[in-house]
């Protein structure tokens, strides 16, 4: 992909301001050094391993102002592309409130035949020291018009496709703050500015997590590995964090063969790394019971939250199960269940 | 031109990928709707190559397709058929909030209130990451979206038999035949309304009986 358009703006928060904040910036001449810098930044962002997102469109017209401006920046004439870049910068300013720092907003457009890739970056304002000891007299300058390339507050998004009615509908997002217990700051980038949502929706993602756990559990034949899944299931239900990817879950809660089998049950790389909002109710309804087959031929089916209460399990081998409760119903059957 | 589109649509390995997506999407919809009552059936299909090619060359499409091989959005399509008219929004809300990200929603129906004809709820959705086979994203000639239709049994009973006859058939039907089809559509609409009234009556009676301990 060849870098062929570059725009840069300083953007200040204006969402809670009484008046709009002027946007400064415009088209940037692409120098050899800048081309290398941008290309390296895109390469190290590793968007293939980032969450997939989807534009929230008007369901009648299928339009989204951010998508429309991104396509304009990518494909339109120079004048219209520049106007669209200002629109994007303005939208970013309107999405940011006083909790966000002023930032450098960069729009990079790459092309390869009829495919375009548009990368949006924000780099927060920072301070830096410049040290000079020439002429034997050390001098420290405080630079305030710098923006951090490495700050954890920086964000990025990539959209790529052709100029078609159903292309540029999805993209990838990079947010170093994602995964923290508070999603508020991350949400300004995803929902308020990009006007997008996670591509794996909450209920689908939660069902997928439950299904992957079940599949991995059933493949594991060692008790210690299976126990990891039970502990993980209890832990994620109690976690404050709500936004997960399957990779986050595996890294946080699993190890060894349990983790291997869990990762093997995931259909593709994109699914592994794409985030979703965990839904406790859906999760509980997807994994409802633990089933134990005893050496006596008895089968015990227990709701998960009864383990440790009316169902007691020993931890030493051979493990034993004891169960106590009031009989509500009793039937004669040819088969179990 | 049609032959070129058939060849492109059916190129080696493409249709198996579409079938894999179709199967995965059907499973996804089944799981999403598993606790909802009044679902008659859920089915997904991959469009036939000849049907795709005819759509690709159709000059009446507005706006015209630039790249039909990725732009035609019902290459993979699913249908959910429900018992009652009021179940349509329940199913649609379940699928568009929490299951799929959607691009466009359309309630296809006759333009005038006094007309009777084809009626169906169509939703265009992004194909989500978790249903894609491993090598899906390596291809550049696959659609990014799929279509979902939600209908009642009676809407489907009207639409399905005459779909190939009117939608893709000759432009001019004899007047009497048009009237017959309109009568069938009106009857289907009336049956939907009557069945819903019956269902509401049944629910009210059942609730009353339950309160009285019957």
Short mmCIF file of N, CA and C in Angstrom, two decimals, chain A residues 62-216:
data_model
loop_
_atom_site.label_atom_id
_atom_site.label_comp_id
_atom_site.label_asym_id
_atom_site.label_seq_id
_atom_site.Cartn_x
_atom_site.Cartn_y
_atom_site.Cartn_z
N UNK A 62 -28.63 3.87 5.05
CA UNK A 62 -27.35 3.20 5.29
C UNK A 62 -26.17 4.19 5.30
N UNK A 63 -26.42 5.43 5.68
CA UNK A 63 -25.34 6.41 5.73
C UNK A 63 -24.81 6.57 7.15
N UNK A 64 -23.61 7.02 7.25
CA UNK A 64 -22.95 7.35 8.52
C UNK A 64 -21.99 8.48 8.19
N UNK A 65 -22.09 9.63 8.85
CA UNK A 65 -21.27 10.79 8.46
C UNK A 65 -19.77 10.50 8.50
N UNK A 66 -19.31 9.75 9.48
CA UNK A 66 -17.88 9.47 9.58
C UNK A 66 -17.46 8.58 8.41
N UNK A 67 -18.25 7.56 8.13
CA UNK A 67 -17.95 6.68 6.99
C UNK A 67 -17.94 7.48 5.69
N UNK A 68 -18.94 8.33 5.52
CA UNK A 68 -19.02 9.12 4.29
C UNK A 68 -17.78 10.00 4.13
N UNK A 69 -17.33 10.60 5.24
CA UNK A 69 -16.14 11.46 5.16
C UNK A 69 -14.87 10.65 4.93
N UNK A 70 -14.81 9.46 5.50
CA UNK A 70 -13.64 8.61 5.29
C UNK A 70 -13.55 8.20 3.82
N UNK A 71 -14.68 7.85 3.23
CA UNK A 71 -14.69 7.49 1.82
C UNK A 71 -14.32 8.69 0.96
N UNK A 72 -14.79 9.86 1.36
CA UNK A 72 -14.47 11.09 0.61
C UNK A 72 -12.97 11.38 0.67
N UNK A 73 -12.39 11.25 1.85
CA UNK A 73 -10.94 11.46 2.01
C UNK A 73 -10.17 10.47 1.14
N UNK A 74 -10.71 9.27 1.01
CA UNK A 74 -10.00 8.22 0.28
C UNK A 74 -10.12 8.37 -1.24
N UNK A 75 -11.30 8.80 -1.72
CA UNK A 75 -11.57 8.68 -3.15
C UNK A 75 -11.87 10.00 -3.85
N UNK A 76 -12.22 11.03 -3.10
CA UNK A 76 -12.69 12.24 -3.77
C UNK A 76 -11.54 13.09 -4.28
N UNK A 77 -11.91 14.17 -4.98
CA UNK A 77 -10.90 15.11 -5.48
C UNK A 77 -10.19 15.76 -4.29
N UNK A 78 -9.09 16.42 -4.56
CA UNK A 78 -8.28 17.00 -3.47
C UNK A 78 -9.10 17.96 -2.61
N UNK A 79 -9.91 18.82 -3.26
CA UNK A 79 -10.68 19.83 -2.51
C UNK A 79 -11.70 19.16 -1.60
N UNK A 80 -12.44 18.21 -2.16
CA UNK A 80 -13.48 17.55 -1.37
C UNK A 80 -12.87 16.68 -0.29
N UNK A 81 -11.74 16.05 -0.60
CA UNK A 81 -11.06 15.23 0.41
C UNK A 81 -10.58 16.11 1.56
N UNK A 82 -10.07 17.28 1.26
CA UNK A 82 -9.60 18.20 2.32
C UNK A 82 -10.78 18.63 3.18
N UNK A 83 -11.89 18.97 2.54
CA UNK A 83 -13.08 19.36 3.30
C UNK A 83 -13.54 18.23 4.21
N UNK A 84 -13.49 17.01 3.70
CA UNK A 84 -13.90 15.85 4.50
C UNK A 84 -12.96 15.65 5.68
N UNK A 85 -11.68 15.92 5.48
CA UNK A 85 -10.71 15.76 6.57
C UNK A 85 -11.01 16.76 7.69
N UNK A 86 -11.40 17.98 7.32
CA UNK A 86 -11.80 18.97 8.34
C UNK A 86 -13.05 18.50 9.09
N UNK A 87 -13.98 17.92 8.36
CA UNK A 87 -15.20 17.39 8.99
C UNK A 87 -14.84 16.32 10.03
N UNK A 88 -13.89 15.46 9.69
CA UNK A 88 -13.49 14.41 10.63
C UNK A 88 -12.83 15.02 11.87
N UNK A 89 -11.97 16.01 11.66
CA UNK A 89 -11.31 16.66 12.80
C UNK A 89 -12.34 17.35 13.69
N UNK A 90 -13.30 17.98 13.06
CA UNK A 90 -14.35 18.67 13.80
C UNK A 90 -15.19 17.67 14.60
N UNK A 91 -15.49 16.55 13.98
CA UNK A 91 -16.27 15.50 14.66
C UNK A 91 -15.51 14.98 15.87
N UNK A 92 -14.19 14.85 15.72
CA UNK A 92 -13.38 14.38 16.84
C UNK A 92 -13.43 15.39 17.99
N UNK A 93 -13.31 16.66 17.64
CA UNK A 93 -13.37 17.71 18.67
C UNK A 93 -14.70 17.67 19.41
N UNK A 94 -15.77 17.47 18.67
CA UNK A 94 -17.11 17.43 19.27
C UNK A 94 -17.32 16.18 20.13
N UNK A 95 -16.52 15.16 19.88
CA UNK A 95 -16.66 13.91 20.65
C UNK A 95 -15.88 13.96 21.96
N UNK A 96 -14.90 14.87 22.02
CA UNK A 96 -14.02 14.93 23.20
C UNK A 96 -14.54 15.95 24.21
N UNK A 97 -14.49 15.55 25.50
CA UNK A 97 -14.80 16.54 26.54
C UNK A 97 -13.52 16.83 27.31
N UNK A 98 -13.66 17.59 28.41
CA UNK A 98 -12.48 18.10 29.11
C UNK A 98 -11.63 17.02 29.76
N UNK A 99 -12.12 15.79 29.80
CA UNK A 99 -11.28 14.70 30.33
C UNK A 99 -10.21 14.27 29.32
N UNK A 100 -10.39 14.65 28.07
CA UNK A 100 -9.43 14.27 27.04
C UNK A 100 -8.44 15.41 26.82
N UNK A 101 -7.21 15.03 26.52
CA UNK A 101 -6.17 16.03 26.25
C UNK A 101 -6.26 16.48 24.80
N UNK A 102 -5.77 17.68 24.57
CA UNK A 102 -5.62 18.14 23.19
C UNK A 102 -4.74 17.12 22.47
N UNK A 103 -5.01 16.90 21.19
CA UNK A 103 -4.25 15.85 20.51
C UNK A 103 -3.89 16.27 19.09
N UNK A 104 -2.96 15.53 18.54
CA UNK A 104 -2.62 15.63 17.13
C UNK A 104 -3.42 14.55 16.42
N UNK A 105 -4.22 14.95 15.45
CA UNK A 105 -5.10 14.03 14.73
C UNK A 105 -4.54 13.89 13.33
N UNK A 106 -4.18 12.66 12.97
CA UNK A 106 -3.58 12.40 11.66
C UNK A 106 -4.48 11.46 10.86
N UNK A 107 -4.68 11.82 9.60
CA UNK A 107 -5.43 10.96 8.68
C UNK A 107 -4.47 10.56 7.57
N UNK A 108 -4.23 9.25 7.45
CA UNK A 108 -3.31 8.75 6.43
C UNK A 108 -4.10 7.90 5.44
N UNK A 109 -3.95 8.18 4.15
CA UNK A 109 -4.65 7.41 3.12
C UNK A 109 -3.63 6.67 2.28
N UNK A 110 -3.81 5.36 2.20
CA UNK A 110 -2.94 4.54 1.36
C UNK A 110 -3.76 3.96 0.22
N UNK A 111 -3.08 3.67 -0.87
CA UNK A 111 -3.81 3.09 -1.99
C UNK A 111 -3.04 1.94 -2.62
N UNK A 112 -3.83 1.00 -3.18
CA UNK A 112 -3.26 -0.11 -3.94
C UNK A 112 -4.29 -0.46 -5.00
N UNK A 113 -4.06 -0.05 -6.23
CA UNK A 113 -5.03 -0.11 -7.34
C UNK A 113 -6.33 0.55 -6.88
N UNK A 114 -7.45 -0.21 -6.81
CA UNK A 114 -8.71 0.44 -6.46
C UNK A 114 -9.09 0.25 -4.99
N UNK A 115 -8.14 -0.26 -4.20
CA UNK A 115 -8.38 -0.40 -2.76
C UNK A 115 -7.73 0.76 -2.03
N UNK A 116 -8.46 1.35 -1.09
CA UNK A 116 -7.88 2.41 -0.26
C UNK A 116 -7.95 2.00 1.21
N UNK A 117 -6.95 2.44 1.96
CA UNK A 117 -6.93 2.21 3.41
C UNK A 117 -6.78 3.57 4.08
N UNK A 118 -7.69 3.85 4.99
CA UNK A 118 -7.65 5.13 5.72
C UNK A 118 -7.38 4.83 7.18
N UNK A 119 -6.29 5.39 7.68
CA UNK A 119 -5.94 5.21 9.09
C UNK A 119 -6.10 6.54 9.81
N UNK A 120 -6.79 6.50 10.93
CA UNK A 120 -6.99 7.69 11.76
C UNK A 120 -6.19 7.50 13.04
N UNK A 121 -5.43 8.51 13.41
CA UNK A 121 -4.60 8.44 14.63
C UNK A 121 -4.86 9.65 15.51
N UNK A 122 -4.79 9.43 16.84
CA UNK A 122 -4.68 10.58 17.74
C UNK A 122 -3.46 10.37 18.62
N UNK A 123 -2.69 11.44 18.78
CA UNK A 123 -1.52 11.43 19.66
C UNK A 123 -1.71 12.57 20.66
N UNK A 124 -1.77 12.27 21.96
CA UNK A 124 -2.07 13.32 22.94
C UNK A 124 -0.91 14.31 23.09
N UNK A 125 -1.26 15.57 23.41
CA UNK A 125 -0.23 16.57 23.66
C UNK A 125 0.57 16.16 24.89
N UNK A 126 1.86 16.47 24.84
CA UNK A 126 2.75 16.10 25.95
C UNK A 126 3.77 17.21 26.13
N UNK A 127 4.63 17.02 27.11
CA UNK A 127 5.76 17.94 27.29
C UNK A 127 7.04 17.14 27.16
N UNK A 128 8.06 17.77 26.67
CA UNK A 128 9.35 17.08 26.54
C UNK A 128 10.46 18.05 26.88
N UNK A 129 11.60 17.50 27.24
CA UNK A 129 12.78 18.33 27.50
C UNK A 129 13.67 18.28 26.27
N UNK A 130 14.24 19.41 25.95
CA UNK A 130 15.33 19.42 24.97
C UNK A 130 16.57 19.84 25.73
N UNK A 131 17.60 19.03 25.65
CA UNK A 131 18.84 19.31 26.37
C UNK A 131 19.93 19.66 25.37
N UNK A 132 20.66 20.74 25.68
CA UNK A 132 21.73 21.16 24.79
C UNK A 132 22.95 21.52 25.66
N UNK A 133 24.07 20.85 25.43
CA UNK A 133 25.27 21.16 26.24
C UNK A 133 26.40 21.67 25.38
N UNK A 134 26.06 22.20 24.25
CA UNK A 134 27.14 22.75 23.41
C UNK A 134 27.66 24.02 24.05
N UNK A 135 28.83 24.42 23.71
CA UNK A 135 29.50 25.62 24.26
C UNK A 135 29.69 25.51 25.77
N UNK A 136 29.68 24.28 26.30
CA UNK A 136 30.00 24.07 27.70
C UNK A 136 28.94 24.52 28.69
N UNK A 137 27.81 25.02 28.21
CA UNK A 137 26.80 25.52 29.13
C UNK A 137 25.51 24.73 28.91
N UNK A 138 25.18 23.83 29.86
CA UNK A 138 23.97 23.02 29.64
C UNK A 138 22.73 23.90 29.62
N UNK A 139 21.82 23.51 28.75
CA UNK A 139 20.60 24.29 28.61
C UNK A 139 19.43 23.30 28.47
N UNK A 140 18.41 23.54 29.27
CA UNK A 140 17.20 22.71 29.17
C UNK A 140 16.06 23.59 28.71
N UNK A 141 15.42 23.10 27.64
CA UNK A 141 14.21 23.77 27.17
C UNK A 141 13.02 22.84 27.41
N UNK A 142 11.91 23.41 27.78
CA UNK A 142 10.68 22.62 27.92
C UNK A 142 9.87 22.83 26.66
N UNK A 143 9.66 21.76 25.94
CA UNK A 143 8.89 21.84 24.69
C UNK A 143 7.43 21.49 24.99
N UNK A 144 6.54 22.36 24.63
CA UNK A 144 5.12 22.11 24.92
C UNK A 144 4.32 21.84 23.67
N UNK A 145 4.91 22.08 22.49
CA UNK A 145 4.15 21.84 21.27
C UNK A 145 4.52 20.49 20.66
N UNK A 146 4.59 19.49 21.56
CA UNK A 146 4.90 18.14 21.09
C UNK A 146 3.73 17.21 21.42
N UNK A 147 3.67 16.15 20.67
CA UNK A 147 2.61 15.17 20.86
C UNK A 147 3.27 13.78 20.97
N UNK A 148 2.77 12.99 21.91
CA UNK A 148 3.44 11.73 22.23
C UNK A 148 3.09 10.64 21.23
N UNK A 149 4.13 9.98 20.69
CA UNK A 149 3.94 8.85 19.80
C UNK A 149 3.75 7.55 20.57
N UNK A 150 4.06 7.58 21.85
CA UNK A 150 4.06 6.31 22.59
C UNK A 150 3.08 6.29 23.75
N UNK A 151 2.38 7.39 23.95
CA UNK A 151 1.46 7.45 25.09
C UNK A 151 0.40 6.37 25.01
N UNK A 152 -0.01 5.87 26.17
CA UNK A 152 -1.11 4.90 26.22
C UNK A 152 -2.46 5.54 25.94
N UNK A 153 -2.47 6.86 25.86
CA UNK A 153 -3.73 7.54 25.56
C UNK A 153 -3.98 7.65 24.05
N UNK A 154 -3.01 7.21 23.22
CA UNK A 154 -3.20 7.35 21.79
C UNK A 154 -4.20 6.31 21.29
N UNK A 155 -4.83 6.65 20.17
CA UNK A 155 -5.84 5.76 19.60
C UNK A 155 -5.68 5.73 18.09
N UNK A 156 -6.23 4.67 17.48
CA UNK A 156 -6.17 4.57 16.02
C UNK A 156 -7.33 3.74 15.52
N UNK A 157 -7.63 3.93 14.25
CA UNK A 157 -8.65 3.11 13.59
C UNK A 157 -8.25 2.98 12.13
N UNK A 158 -8.58 1.84 11.56
CA UNK A 158 -8.26 1.57 10.16
C UNK A 158 -9.51 1.10 9.44
N UNK A 159 -9.79 1.73 8.30
CA UNK A 159 -10.88 1.28 7.43
C UNK A 159 -10.30 1.05 6.04
N UNK A 160 -10.74 0.00 5.41
CA UNK A 160 -10.12 -0.37 4.14
C UNK A 160 -11.17 -0.98 3.22
N UNK A 161 -11.08 -0.67 1.93
CA UNK A 161 -12.01 -1.30 1.00
C UNK A 161 -12.02 -0.59 -0.34
N UNK A 162 -13.07 -0.91 -1.11
CA UNK A 162 -13.27 -0.28 -2.41
C UNK A 162 -14.45 0.68 -2.31
N UNK A 163 -14.64 1.49 -3.33
CA UNK A 163 -15.72 2.47 -3.29
C UNK A 163 -17.03 1.80 -3.72
N UNK A 164 -17.55 0.96 -2.82
CA UNK A 164 -18.77 0.21 -3.08
C UNK A 164 -19.76 0.46 -1.96
N UNK A 165 -21.06 0.23 -2.27
CA UNK A 165 -22.11 0.60 -1.30
C UNK A 165 -22.02 -0.21 -0.02
N UNK A 166 -21.46 -1.43 -0.08
CA UNK A 166 -21.39 -2.22 1.15
C UNK A 166 -19.95 -2.45 1.62
N UNK A 167 -19.04 -1.59 1.14
CA UNK A 167 -17.67 -1.67 1.63
C UNK A 167 -17.42 -0.55 2.63
N UNK A 168 -16.28 -0.59 3.30
CA UNK A 168 -15.98 0.40 4.36
C UNK A 168 -17.05 0.39 5.45
N UNK A 169 -17.70 -0.74 5.66
CA UNK A 169 -18.71 -0.82 6.72
C UNK A 169 -18.05 -1.24 8.04
N UNK A 170 -16.92 -1.94 7.94
CA UNK A 170 -16.25 -2.41 9.16
C UNK A 170 -14.80 -1.94 9.14
N UNK A 171 -14.18 -1.95 10.29
CA UNK A 171 -12.79 -1.53 10.40
C UNK A 171 -12.15 -2.16 11.61
N UNK A 172 -10.98 -1.67 11.96
CA UNK A 172 -10.26 -2.14 13.14
C UNK A 172 -9.95 -0.96 14.04
N UNK A 173 -9.95 -1.19 15.33
CA UNK A 173 -9.70 -0.10 16.27
C UNK A 173 -8.58 -0.48 17.22
N UNK A 174 -7.76 0.50 17.55
CA UNK A 174 -6.67 0.31 18.49
C UNK A 174 -6.86 1.30 19.61
N UNK A 175 -6.91 0.77 20.82
CA UNK A 175 -7.09 1.65 21.97
C UNK A 175 -6.30 1.05 23.13
N UNK A 176 -5.23 1.70 23.52
CA UNK A 176 -4.40 1.15 24.58
C UNK A 176 -5.09 1.19 25.93
N UNK A 177 -6.19 1.93 26.04
CA UNK A 177 -6.90 1.98 27.31
C UNK A 177 -7.97 0.92 27.40
N UNK A 178 -8.23 0.20 26.33
CA UNK A 178 -9.29 -0.79 26.33
C UNK A 178 -8.97 -1.88 27.34
N UNK A 179 -9.98 -2.37 27.99
CA UNK A 179 -9.79 -3.44 28.95
C UNK A 179 -9.80 -2.94 30.38
N UNK A 180 -9.73 -1.63 30.55
CA UNK A 180 -9.81 -1.11 31.92
C UNK A 180 -11.25 -1.20 32.40
N UNK A 181 -11.46 -1.09 33.72
CA UNK A 181 -12.82 -1.27 34.24
C UNK A 181 -13.75 -0.16 33.75
N UNK A 182 -13.21 1.00 33.51
CA UNK A 182 -14.07 2.07 33.01
C UNK A 182 -13.95 2.14 31.49
N UNK A 183 -15.05 2.10 30.80
CA UNK A 183 -15.03 2.17 29.35
C UNK A 183 -15.36 3.56 28.83
N UNK A 184 -15.55 4.51 29.75
CA UNK A 184 -16.07 5.80 29.34
C UNK A 184 -15.15 6.50 28.36
N UNK A 185 -13.85 6.54 28.66
CA UNK A 185 -12.93 7.25 27.79
C UNK A 185 -12.81 6.51 26.45
N UNK A 186 -12.69 5.20 26.52
CA UNK A 186 -12.60 4.43 25.28
C UNK A 186 -13.84 4.65 24.44
N UNK A 187 -14.99 4.81 25.09
CA UNK A 187 -16.23 4.94 24.34
C UNK A 187 -16.30 6.23 23.54
N UNK A 188 -15.58 7.29 23.95
CA UNK A 188 -15.65 8.51 23.17
C UNK A 188 -15.06 8.27 21.80
N UNK A 189 -14.02 7.47 21.71
CA UNK A 189 -13.36 7.20 20.44
C UNK A 189 -14.25 6.30 19.59
N UNK A 190 -14.77 5.22 20.18
CA UNK A 190 -15.51 4.23 19.42
C UNK A 190 -16.90 4.72 19.04
N UNK A 191 -17.67 5.13 20.05
CA UNK A 191 -19.07 5.41 19.75
C UNK A 191 -19.33 6.87 19.43
N UNK A 192 -18.73 7.81 20.16
CA UNK A 192 -19.04 9.24 19.92
C UNK A 192 -18.33 9.76 18.67
N UNK A 193 -17.07 9.39 18.46
CA UNK A 193 -16.37 9.90 17.28
C UNK A 193 -16.58 8.99 16.07
N UNK A 194 -16.14 7.73 16.18
CA UNK A 194 -16.22 6.84 15.01
C UNK A 194 -17.65 6.41 14.70
N UNK A 195 -18.56 6.68 15.65
CA UNK A 195 -19.96 6.31 15.43
C UNK A 195 -20.06 4.85 15.04
N UNK A 196 -19.37 4.03 15.82
CA UNK A 196 -19.26 2.61 15.50
C UNK A 196 -19.58 1.78 16.73
N UNK A 197 -19.68 0.51 16.51
CA UNK A 197 -19.92 -0.44 17.59
C UNK A 197 -19.01 -1.64 17.39
N UNK A 198 -18.86 -2.45 18.41
CA UNK A 198 -18.02 -3.64 18.27
C UNK A 198 -18.68 -4.61 17.28
N UNK A 199 -17.88 -5.21 16.42
CA UNK A 199 -18.43 -6.09 15.38
C UNK A 199 -19.03 -7.36 15.96
N UNK A 200 -18.44 -7.84 17.04
CA UNK A 200 -19.05 -8.98 17.74
C UNK A 200 -19.96 -8.38 18.80
N UNK A 201 -21.23 -8.55 18.62
CA UNK A 201 -22.20 -7.97 19.53
C UNK A 201 -22.23 -8.73 20.86
N UNK A 202 -22.78 -8.05 21.88
CA UNK A 202 -22.70 -8.55 23.25
C UNK A 202 -23.23 -9.97 23.40
N UNK A 203 -24.46 -10.22 22.95
CA UNK A 203 -25.05 -11.53 23.17
C UNK A 203 -24.34 -12.60 22.35
N UNK A 204 -24.01 -12.29 21.11
CA UNK A 204 -23.28 -13.24 20.28
C UNK A 204 -21.93 -13.58 20.89
N UNK A 205 -21.22 -12.54 21.32
CA UNK A 205 -19.89 -12.76 21.89
C UNK A 205 -19.94 -13.58 23.16
N UNK A 206 -20.94 -13.30 23.99
CA UNK A 206 -21.06 -14.05 25.25
C UNK A 206 -21.41 -15.50 24.97
N UNK A 207 -22.32 -15.74 24.03
CA UNK A 207 -22.66 -17.13 23.66
C UNK A 207 -21.44 -17.83 23.07
N UNK A 208 -20.66 -17.09 22.28
CA UNK A 208 -19.45 -17.67 21.69
C UNK A 208 -18.46 -18.07 22.78
N UNK A 209 -18.30 -17.21 23.78
CA UNK A 209 -17.41 -17.54 24.91
C UNK A 209 -17.89 -18.82 25.60
N UNK A 210 -19.20 -18.89 25.87
CA UNK A 210 -19.75 -20.07 26.55
C UNK A 210 -19.54 -21.32 25.71
N UNK A 211 -19.77 -21.20 24.40
CA UNK A 211 -19.64 -22.36 23.51
C UNK A 211 -18.18 -22.81 23.43
N UNK A 212 -17.27 -21.85 23.37
CA UNK A 212 -15.84 -22.19 23.30
C UNK A 212 -15.40 -22.87 24.59
N UNK A 213 -15.90 -22.39 25.72
CA UNK A 213 -15.58 -23.02 27.01
C UNK A 213 -16.09 -24.46 27.04
N UNK A 214 -17.32 -24.66 26.59
CA UNK A 214 -17.90 -26.02 26.61
C UNK A 214 -17.08 -26.95 25.73
N UNK A 215 -16.73 -26.47 24.53
CA UNK A 215 -15.98 -27.31 23.58
C UNK A 215 -14.61 -27.66 24.15
N UNK A 216 -13.94 -26.65 24.69
CA UNK A 216 -12.59 -26.88 25.23
C UNK A 216 -12.65 -27.80 26.45
#
